[in-house]
Short mmCIF file of C-alpha atoms in Angstrom, two decimals:
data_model
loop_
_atom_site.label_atom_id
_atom_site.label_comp_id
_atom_site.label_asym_id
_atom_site.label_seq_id
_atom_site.Cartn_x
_atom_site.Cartn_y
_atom_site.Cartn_z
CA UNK A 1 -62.21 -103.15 65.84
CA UNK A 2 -59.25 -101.44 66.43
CA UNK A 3 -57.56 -100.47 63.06
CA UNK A 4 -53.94 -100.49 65.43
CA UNK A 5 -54.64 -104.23 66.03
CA UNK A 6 -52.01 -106.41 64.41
CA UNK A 7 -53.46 -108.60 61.62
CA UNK A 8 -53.57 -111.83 63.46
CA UNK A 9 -55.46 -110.33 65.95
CA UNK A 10 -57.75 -108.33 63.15
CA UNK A 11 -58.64 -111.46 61.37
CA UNK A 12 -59.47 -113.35 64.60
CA UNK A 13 -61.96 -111.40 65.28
CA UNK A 14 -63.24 -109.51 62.68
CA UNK A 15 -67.05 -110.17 62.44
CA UNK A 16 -67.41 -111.91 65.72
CA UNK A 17 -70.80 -111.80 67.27
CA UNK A 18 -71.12 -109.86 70.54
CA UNK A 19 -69.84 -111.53 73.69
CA UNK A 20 -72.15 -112.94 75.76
CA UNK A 21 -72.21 -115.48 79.17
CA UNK A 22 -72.77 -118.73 77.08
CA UNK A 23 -72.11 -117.51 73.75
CA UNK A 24 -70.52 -119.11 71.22
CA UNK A 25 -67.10 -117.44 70.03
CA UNK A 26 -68.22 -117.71 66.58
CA UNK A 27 -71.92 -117.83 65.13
CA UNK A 28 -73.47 -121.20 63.69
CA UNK A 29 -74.29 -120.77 60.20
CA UNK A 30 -78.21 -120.30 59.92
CA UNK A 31 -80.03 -122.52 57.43
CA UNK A 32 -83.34 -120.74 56.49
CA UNK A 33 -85.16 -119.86 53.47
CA UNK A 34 -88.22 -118.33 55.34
CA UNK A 35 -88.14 -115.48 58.84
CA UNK A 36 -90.71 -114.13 60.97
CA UNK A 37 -91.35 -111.31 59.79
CA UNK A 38 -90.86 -107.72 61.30
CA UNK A 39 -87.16 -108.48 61.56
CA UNK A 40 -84.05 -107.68 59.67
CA UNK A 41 -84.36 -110.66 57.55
CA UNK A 42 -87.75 -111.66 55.44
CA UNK A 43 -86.50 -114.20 52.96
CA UNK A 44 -83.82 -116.37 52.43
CA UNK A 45 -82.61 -114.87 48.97
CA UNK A 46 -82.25 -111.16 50.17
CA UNK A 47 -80.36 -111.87 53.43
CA UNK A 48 -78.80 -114.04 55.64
CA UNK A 49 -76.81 -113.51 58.72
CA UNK A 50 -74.00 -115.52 58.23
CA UNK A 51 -73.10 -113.61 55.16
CA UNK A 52 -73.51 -110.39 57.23
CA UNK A 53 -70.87 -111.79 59.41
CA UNK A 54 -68.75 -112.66 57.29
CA UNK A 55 -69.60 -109.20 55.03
CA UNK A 56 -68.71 -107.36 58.49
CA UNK A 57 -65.41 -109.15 59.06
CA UNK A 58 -63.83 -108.40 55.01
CA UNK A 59 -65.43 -105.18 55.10
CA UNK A 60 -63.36 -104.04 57.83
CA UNK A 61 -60.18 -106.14 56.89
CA UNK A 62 -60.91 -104.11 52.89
CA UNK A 63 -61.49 -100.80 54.49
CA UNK A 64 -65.61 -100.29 53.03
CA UNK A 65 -68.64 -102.29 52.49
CA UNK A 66 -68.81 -106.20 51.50
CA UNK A 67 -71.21 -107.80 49.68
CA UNK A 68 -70.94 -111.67 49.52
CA UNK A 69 -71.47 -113.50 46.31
CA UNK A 70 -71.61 -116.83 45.62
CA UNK A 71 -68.09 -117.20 43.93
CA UNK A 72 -65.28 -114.76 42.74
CA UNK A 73 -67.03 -114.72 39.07
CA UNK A 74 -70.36 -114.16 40.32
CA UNK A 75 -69.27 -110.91 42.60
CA UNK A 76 -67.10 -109.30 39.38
CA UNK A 77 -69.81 -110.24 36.64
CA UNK A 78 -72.58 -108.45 39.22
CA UNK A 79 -70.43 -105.64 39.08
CA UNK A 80 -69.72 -105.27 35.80
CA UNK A 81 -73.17 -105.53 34.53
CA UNK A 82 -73.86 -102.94 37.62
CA UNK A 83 -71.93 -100.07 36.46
CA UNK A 84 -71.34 -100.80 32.56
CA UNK A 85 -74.15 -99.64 30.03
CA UNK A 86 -74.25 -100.72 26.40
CA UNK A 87 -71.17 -98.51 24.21
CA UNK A 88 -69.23 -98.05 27.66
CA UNK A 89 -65.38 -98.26 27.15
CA UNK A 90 -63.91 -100.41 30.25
CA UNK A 91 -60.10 -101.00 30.44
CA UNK A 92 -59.44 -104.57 31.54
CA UNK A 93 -55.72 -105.95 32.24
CA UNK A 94 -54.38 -107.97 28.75
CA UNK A 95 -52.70 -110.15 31.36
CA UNK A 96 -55.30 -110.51 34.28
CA UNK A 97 -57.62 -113.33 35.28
CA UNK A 98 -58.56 -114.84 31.71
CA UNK A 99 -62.62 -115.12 32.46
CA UNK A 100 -63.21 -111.59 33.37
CA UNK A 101 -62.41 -111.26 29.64
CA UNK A 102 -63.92 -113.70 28.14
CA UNK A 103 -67.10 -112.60 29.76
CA UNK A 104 -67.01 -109.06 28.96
CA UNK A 105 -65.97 -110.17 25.81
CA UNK A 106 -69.37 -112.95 25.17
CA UNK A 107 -71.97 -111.32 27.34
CA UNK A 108 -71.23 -107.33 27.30
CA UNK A 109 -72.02 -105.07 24.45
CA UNK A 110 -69.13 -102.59 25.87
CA UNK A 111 -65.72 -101.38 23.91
CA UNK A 112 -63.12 -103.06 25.88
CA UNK A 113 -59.79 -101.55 26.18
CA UNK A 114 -56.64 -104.38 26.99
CA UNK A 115 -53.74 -103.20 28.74
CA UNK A 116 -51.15 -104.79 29.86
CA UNK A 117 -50.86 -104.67 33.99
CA UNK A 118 -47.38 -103.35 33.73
CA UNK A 119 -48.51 -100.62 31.23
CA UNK A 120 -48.02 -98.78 29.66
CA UNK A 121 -51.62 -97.27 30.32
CA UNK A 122 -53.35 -94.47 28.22
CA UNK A 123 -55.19 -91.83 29.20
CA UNK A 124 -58.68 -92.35 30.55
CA UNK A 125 -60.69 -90.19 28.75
CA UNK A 126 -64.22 -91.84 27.52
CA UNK A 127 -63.24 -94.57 30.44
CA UNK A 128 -66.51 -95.85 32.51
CA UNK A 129 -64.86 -98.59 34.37
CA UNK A 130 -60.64 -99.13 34.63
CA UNK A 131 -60.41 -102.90 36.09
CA UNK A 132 -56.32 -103.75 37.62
CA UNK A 133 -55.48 -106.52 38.95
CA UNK A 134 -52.15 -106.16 40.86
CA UNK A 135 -50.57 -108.58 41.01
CA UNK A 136 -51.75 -110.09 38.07
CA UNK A 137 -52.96 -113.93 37.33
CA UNK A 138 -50.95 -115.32 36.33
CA UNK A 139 -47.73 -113.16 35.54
CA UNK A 140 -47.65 -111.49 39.04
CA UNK A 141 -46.77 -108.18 37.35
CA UNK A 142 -47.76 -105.13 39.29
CA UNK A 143 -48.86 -101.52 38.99
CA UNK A 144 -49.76 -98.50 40.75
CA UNK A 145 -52.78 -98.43 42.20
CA UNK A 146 -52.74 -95.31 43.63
CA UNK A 147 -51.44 -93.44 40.32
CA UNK A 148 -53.61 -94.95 38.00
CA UNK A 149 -57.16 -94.10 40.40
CA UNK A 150 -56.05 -90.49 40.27
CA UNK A 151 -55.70 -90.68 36.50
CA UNK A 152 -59.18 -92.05 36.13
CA UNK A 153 -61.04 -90.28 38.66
CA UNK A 154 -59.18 -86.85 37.02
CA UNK A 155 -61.27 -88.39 33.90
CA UNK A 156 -64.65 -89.23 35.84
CA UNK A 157 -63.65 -93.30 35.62
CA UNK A 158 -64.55 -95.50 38.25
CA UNK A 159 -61.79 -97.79 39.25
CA UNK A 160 -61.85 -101.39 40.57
CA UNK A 161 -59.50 -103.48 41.62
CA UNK A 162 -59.14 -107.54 41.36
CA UNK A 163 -57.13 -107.88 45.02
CA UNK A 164 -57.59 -112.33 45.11
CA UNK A 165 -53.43 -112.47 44.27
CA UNK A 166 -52.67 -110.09 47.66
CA UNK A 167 -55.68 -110.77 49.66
CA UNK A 168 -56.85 -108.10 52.17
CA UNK A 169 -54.06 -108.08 54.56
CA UNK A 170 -51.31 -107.89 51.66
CA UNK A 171 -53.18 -105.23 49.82
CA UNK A 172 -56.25 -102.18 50.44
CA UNK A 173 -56.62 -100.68 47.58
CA UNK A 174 -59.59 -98.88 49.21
CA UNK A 175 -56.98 -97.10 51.04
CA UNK A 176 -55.15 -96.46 48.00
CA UNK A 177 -58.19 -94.74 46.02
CA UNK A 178 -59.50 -97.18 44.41
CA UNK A 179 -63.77 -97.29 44.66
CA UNK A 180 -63.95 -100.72 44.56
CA UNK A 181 -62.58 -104.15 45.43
CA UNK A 182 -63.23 -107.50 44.22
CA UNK A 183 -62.27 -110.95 45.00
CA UNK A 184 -62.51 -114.48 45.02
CA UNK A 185 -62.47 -115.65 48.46
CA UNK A 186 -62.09 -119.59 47.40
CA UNK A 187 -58.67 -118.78 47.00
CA UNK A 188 -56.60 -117.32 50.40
CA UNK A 189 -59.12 -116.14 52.37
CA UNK A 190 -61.03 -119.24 53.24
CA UNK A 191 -58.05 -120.96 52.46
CA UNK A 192 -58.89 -124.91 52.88
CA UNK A 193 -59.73 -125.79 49.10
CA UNK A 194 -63.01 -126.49 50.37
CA UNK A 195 -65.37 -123.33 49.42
CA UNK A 196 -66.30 -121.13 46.47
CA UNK A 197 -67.00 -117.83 47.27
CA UNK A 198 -66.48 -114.42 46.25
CA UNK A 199 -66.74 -110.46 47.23
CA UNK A 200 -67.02 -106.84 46.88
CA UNK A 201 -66.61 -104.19 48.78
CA UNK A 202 -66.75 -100.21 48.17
CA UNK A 203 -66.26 -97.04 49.90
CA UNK A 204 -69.37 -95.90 48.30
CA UNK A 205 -72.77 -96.76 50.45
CA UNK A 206 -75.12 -96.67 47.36
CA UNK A 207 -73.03 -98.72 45.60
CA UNK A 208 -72.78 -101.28 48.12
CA UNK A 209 -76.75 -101.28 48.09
CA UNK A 210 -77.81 -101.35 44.44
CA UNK A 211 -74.88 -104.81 44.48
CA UNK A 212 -77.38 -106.47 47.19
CA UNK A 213 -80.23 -105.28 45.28
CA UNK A 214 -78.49 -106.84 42.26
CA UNK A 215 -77.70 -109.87 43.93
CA UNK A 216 -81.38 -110.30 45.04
CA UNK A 217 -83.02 -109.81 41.73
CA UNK A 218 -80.50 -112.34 40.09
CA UNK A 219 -80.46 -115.05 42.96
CA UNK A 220 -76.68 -114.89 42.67
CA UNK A 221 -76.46 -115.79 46.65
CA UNK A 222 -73.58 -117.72 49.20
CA UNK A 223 -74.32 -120.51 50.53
CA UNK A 224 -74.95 -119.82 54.40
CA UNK A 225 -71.94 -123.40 55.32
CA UNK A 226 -69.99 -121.73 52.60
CA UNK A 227 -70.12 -118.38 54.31
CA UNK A 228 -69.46 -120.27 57.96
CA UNK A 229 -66.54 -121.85 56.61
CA UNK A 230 -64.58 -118.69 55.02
CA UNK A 231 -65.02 -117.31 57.76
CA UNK A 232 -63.64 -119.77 59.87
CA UNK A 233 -61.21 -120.07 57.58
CA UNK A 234 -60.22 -116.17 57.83
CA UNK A 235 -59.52 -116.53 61.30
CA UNK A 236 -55.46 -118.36 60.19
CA UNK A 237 -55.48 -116.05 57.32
CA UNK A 238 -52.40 -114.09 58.83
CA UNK A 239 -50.49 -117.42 60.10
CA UNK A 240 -51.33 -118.92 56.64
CA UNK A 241 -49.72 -115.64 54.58
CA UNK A 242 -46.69 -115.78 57.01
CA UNK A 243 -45.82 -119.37 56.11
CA UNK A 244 -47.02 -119.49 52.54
CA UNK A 245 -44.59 -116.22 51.82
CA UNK A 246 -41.31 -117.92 54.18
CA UNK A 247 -42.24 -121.05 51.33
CA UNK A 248 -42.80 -118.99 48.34
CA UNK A 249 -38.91 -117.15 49.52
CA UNK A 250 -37.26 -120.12 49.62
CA UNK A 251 -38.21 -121.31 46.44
CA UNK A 252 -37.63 -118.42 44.91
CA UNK A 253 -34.20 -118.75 46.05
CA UNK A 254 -33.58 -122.09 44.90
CA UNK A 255 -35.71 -121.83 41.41
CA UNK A 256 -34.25 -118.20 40.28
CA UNK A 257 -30.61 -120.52 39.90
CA UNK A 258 -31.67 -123.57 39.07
CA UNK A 259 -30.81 -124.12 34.82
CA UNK A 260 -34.56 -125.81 34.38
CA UNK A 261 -36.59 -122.53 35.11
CA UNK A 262 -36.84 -119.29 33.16
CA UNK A 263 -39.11 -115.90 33.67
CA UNK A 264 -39.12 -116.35 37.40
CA UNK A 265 -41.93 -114.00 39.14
CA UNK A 266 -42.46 -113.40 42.69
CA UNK A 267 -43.11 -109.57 44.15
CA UNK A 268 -41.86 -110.47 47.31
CA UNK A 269 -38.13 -110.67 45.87
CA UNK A 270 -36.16 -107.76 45.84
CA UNK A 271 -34.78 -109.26 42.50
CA UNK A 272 -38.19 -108.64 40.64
CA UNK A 273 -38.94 -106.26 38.53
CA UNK A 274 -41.88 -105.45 40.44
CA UNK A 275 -40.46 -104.85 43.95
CA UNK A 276 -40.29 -101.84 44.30
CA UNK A 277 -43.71 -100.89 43.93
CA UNK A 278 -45.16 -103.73 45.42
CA UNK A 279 -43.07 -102.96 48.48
CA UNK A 280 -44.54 -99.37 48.22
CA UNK A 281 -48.04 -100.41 48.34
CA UNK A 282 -48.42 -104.02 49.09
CA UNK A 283 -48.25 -104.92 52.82
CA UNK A 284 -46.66 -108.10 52.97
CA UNK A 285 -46.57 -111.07 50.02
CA UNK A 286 -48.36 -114.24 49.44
CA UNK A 287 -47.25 -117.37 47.98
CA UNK A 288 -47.83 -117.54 44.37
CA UNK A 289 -45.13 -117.64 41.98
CA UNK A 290 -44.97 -117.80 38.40
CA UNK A 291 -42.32 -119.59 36.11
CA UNK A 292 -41.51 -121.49 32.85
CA UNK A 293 -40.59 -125.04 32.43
CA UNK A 294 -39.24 -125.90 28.64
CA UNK A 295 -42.66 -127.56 27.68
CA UNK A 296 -45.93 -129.49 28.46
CA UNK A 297 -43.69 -132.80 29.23
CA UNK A 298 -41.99 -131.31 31.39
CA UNK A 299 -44.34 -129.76 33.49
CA UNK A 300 -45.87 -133.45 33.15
CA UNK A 301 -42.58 -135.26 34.64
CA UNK A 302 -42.50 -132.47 37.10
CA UNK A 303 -45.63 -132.92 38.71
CA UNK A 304 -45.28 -136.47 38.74
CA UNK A 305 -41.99 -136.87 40.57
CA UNK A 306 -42.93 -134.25 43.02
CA UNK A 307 -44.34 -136.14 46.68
CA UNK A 308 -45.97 -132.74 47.99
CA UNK A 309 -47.14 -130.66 45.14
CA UNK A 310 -50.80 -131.27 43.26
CA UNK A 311 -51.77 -129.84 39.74
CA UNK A 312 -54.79 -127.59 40.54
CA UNK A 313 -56.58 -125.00 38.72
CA UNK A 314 -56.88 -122.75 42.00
CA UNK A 315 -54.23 -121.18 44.58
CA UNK A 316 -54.04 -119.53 47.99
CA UNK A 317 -54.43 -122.90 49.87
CA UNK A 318 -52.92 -125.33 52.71
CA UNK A 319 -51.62 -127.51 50.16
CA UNK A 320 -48.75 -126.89 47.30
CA UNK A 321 -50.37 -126.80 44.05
CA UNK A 322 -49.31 -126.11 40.64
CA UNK A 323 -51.00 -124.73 37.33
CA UNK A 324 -50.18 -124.93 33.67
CA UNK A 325 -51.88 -121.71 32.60
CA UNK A 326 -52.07 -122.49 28.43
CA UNK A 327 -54.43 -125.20 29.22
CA UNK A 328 -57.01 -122.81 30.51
CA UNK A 329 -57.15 -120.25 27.57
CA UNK A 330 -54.31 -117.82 29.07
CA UNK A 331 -52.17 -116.46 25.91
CA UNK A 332 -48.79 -117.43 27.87
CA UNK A 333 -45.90 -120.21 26.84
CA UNK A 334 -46.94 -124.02 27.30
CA UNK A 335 -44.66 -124.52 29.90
CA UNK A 336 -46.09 -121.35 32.39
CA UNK A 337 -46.84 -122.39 35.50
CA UNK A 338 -48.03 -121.08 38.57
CA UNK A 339 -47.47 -122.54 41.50
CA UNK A 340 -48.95 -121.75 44.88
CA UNK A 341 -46.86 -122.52 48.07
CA UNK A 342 -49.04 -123.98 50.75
CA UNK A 343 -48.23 -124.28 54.40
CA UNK A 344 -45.79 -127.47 54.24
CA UNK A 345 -42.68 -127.24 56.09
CA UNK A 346 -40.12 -125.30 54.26
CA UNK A 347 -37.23 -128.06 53.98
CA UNK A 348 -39.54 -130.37 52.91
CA UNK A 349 -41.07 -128.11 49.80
CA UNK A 350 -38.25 -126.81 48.88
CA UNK A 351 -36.18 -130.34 48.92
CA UNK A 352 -39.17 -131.62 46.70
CA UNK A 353 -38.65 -129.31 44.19
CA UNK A 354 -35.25 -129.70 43.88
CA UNK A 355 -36.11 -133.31 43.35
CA UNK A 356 -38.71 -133.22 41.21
CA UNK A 357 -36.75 -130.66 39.32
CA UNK A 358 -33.90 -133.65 38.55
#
């Protein structure tokens, strides 16, 4: 497609199926564990082509190759057994998505490096594998993609980078030097709280192939609906971004004042500490923030005056949702939360809030 496209258009019809008089617009997912043979696809385990679809349609949006995994654990746990070897040093973010750590951590016999996304960062030296994830889960701190991939290529590290938070419209760190991008597409790109699914994509053609391989061998496959319905979900991807940010603004706006809430976090504000570089190499913002309520009860009382917003463990879709992170294993306050703006009407949310802020 057209790289000058507009992202609206780009996500509408990335990975549509060729147009034809009584075609559909968009491909029925394809149920089938078996193939005649002598075609592209033998068995149901080593391909599919709904994921190829779908695999086309991020691929492009990431700038390389996808290759569709079952859930946003399943796609960075395939890589990281891919590239590590046993005694490998791999830097992982002290303040990043909690499991990737814990697995490394339980099921990798690897020297594990923790730094904190903000940095600083050491040199790379020794470095197999430097993992960001900008902006982080849960603090939404940021760094520089760009600068950091140059350090670790200069010493012969691959570097991959966690992109669920922006989501490929708000981020390519492809295009930023990174050789790999990973994410968990439950979250903003299918969008509806209905699907778990995950991805990675890479510059790097072999790469892309030994991860199918990989994801063969260990049976670690998408569901074919699941596929269908991220990518049907992709299609509102900009429209959803563009009214979860507006949401996530205002509430900034109203929480950064309001005497309740402390640490306030959202890149998107030109108050954060992190604005300036994710205006430099973010393309627009999504709709999680990050703050801290005084304690567990009051997170509790929150929550339960609020009319619109839900406690969930996930983010990124149609619906309001908020997180206490310290129940999940994160080493932040009690009273961290994140909350993920959804698509409600922005006088509504943010007169909720206030409410359930009172």
């Amino acid at each position: 497609m057209n790289s000058e496209y507009g992202d609206g258009t780009r996500v509408v019809h990335a990975g549509a199926p060729e147009r034809l008089p009584g075609g559909a617009f968009m491909g029925s997912p394809v149920f089938a564990s078996a193939f005649h043979l002598m075609g592209e696809d033998t068995y149901g385990r080593a391909g599919n082509p709904t994921w190829r679809a779908l695999e086309s349609a991020l691929g492009e949006l990431d700038g390389g190759e996808c290759v569709l995994f079952p859930s946003g654990m399943a796609a960075i746990s395939t890589l990281l057994r891919l590239v590590l070897r046993t005694g490998d040093t791999v830097v992982l973010p002290a303040d990043g998505y909690f499991l990737t750590r814990k697995f490394v951590a339980e099921h990798m016999d690897v020297v594990v490096r923790e730094v904190p996304t903000a940095g600083p960062w050491p040199d790379f030296d020794g470095v197999a594998l430097v993992l960001l994830e900008t902006p982080s889960n849960p603090g939404l701190d940021v760094c520089d993609i760009a600068a950091l991939a140059q350090a670790a290529h200069a010493a012969g590290a691959l570097v991959a980078v966690d992109n669920t938070t922006a989501t490929p419209l708000g981020q390519q760190p492809l295009r930023l030097g990174a050789d790999v991008v990973v994410a968990s597409d439950t979250k903003a790109v299918a969008g509806h709280s209905d699907v778990l699914l995950g991805h990675v994509s890479t510059t790097d053609g072999v790469l892309a192939e030994r991860l199918r391989g990989a994801r063969t061998v260990s049976g670690a496959i998408p569901g074919p609906f699941e596929a269908w319905l991220a990518h049907r979900g992709l299609g509102t991807l900009d429209l959803r971004l563009t009214r979860q940010a507006a949401n996530a603004a205002a509430l900034y706006d109203v929480l950064r004042v309001h005497p309740a809430v402390t640490g306030l976090r959202w890149p998107g504000a030109p108050q954060d500490e992190a604005y300036a570089l994710a205006a430099r190499q973010m393309r627009r913002f999504g709709g999680v923030l990050t703050f801290e309520l005084p304690d567990i009860t009051a997170v509790d009382t929150f929550l339960s005056k609020s009319s619109l917003i839900a406690a969930s463990t996930s983010f990124g879709g149609l619906h309001t949702s908020l997180d206490r992170r310290a129940q999940w294993g994160d080493p932040v306050p009690e009273g961290l939360v994140r909350l993920s703006a959804g698509c409600e009407d922005t006088t509504d949310l943010v007169t909720d809030v206030l409410a359930a802020l009172t």
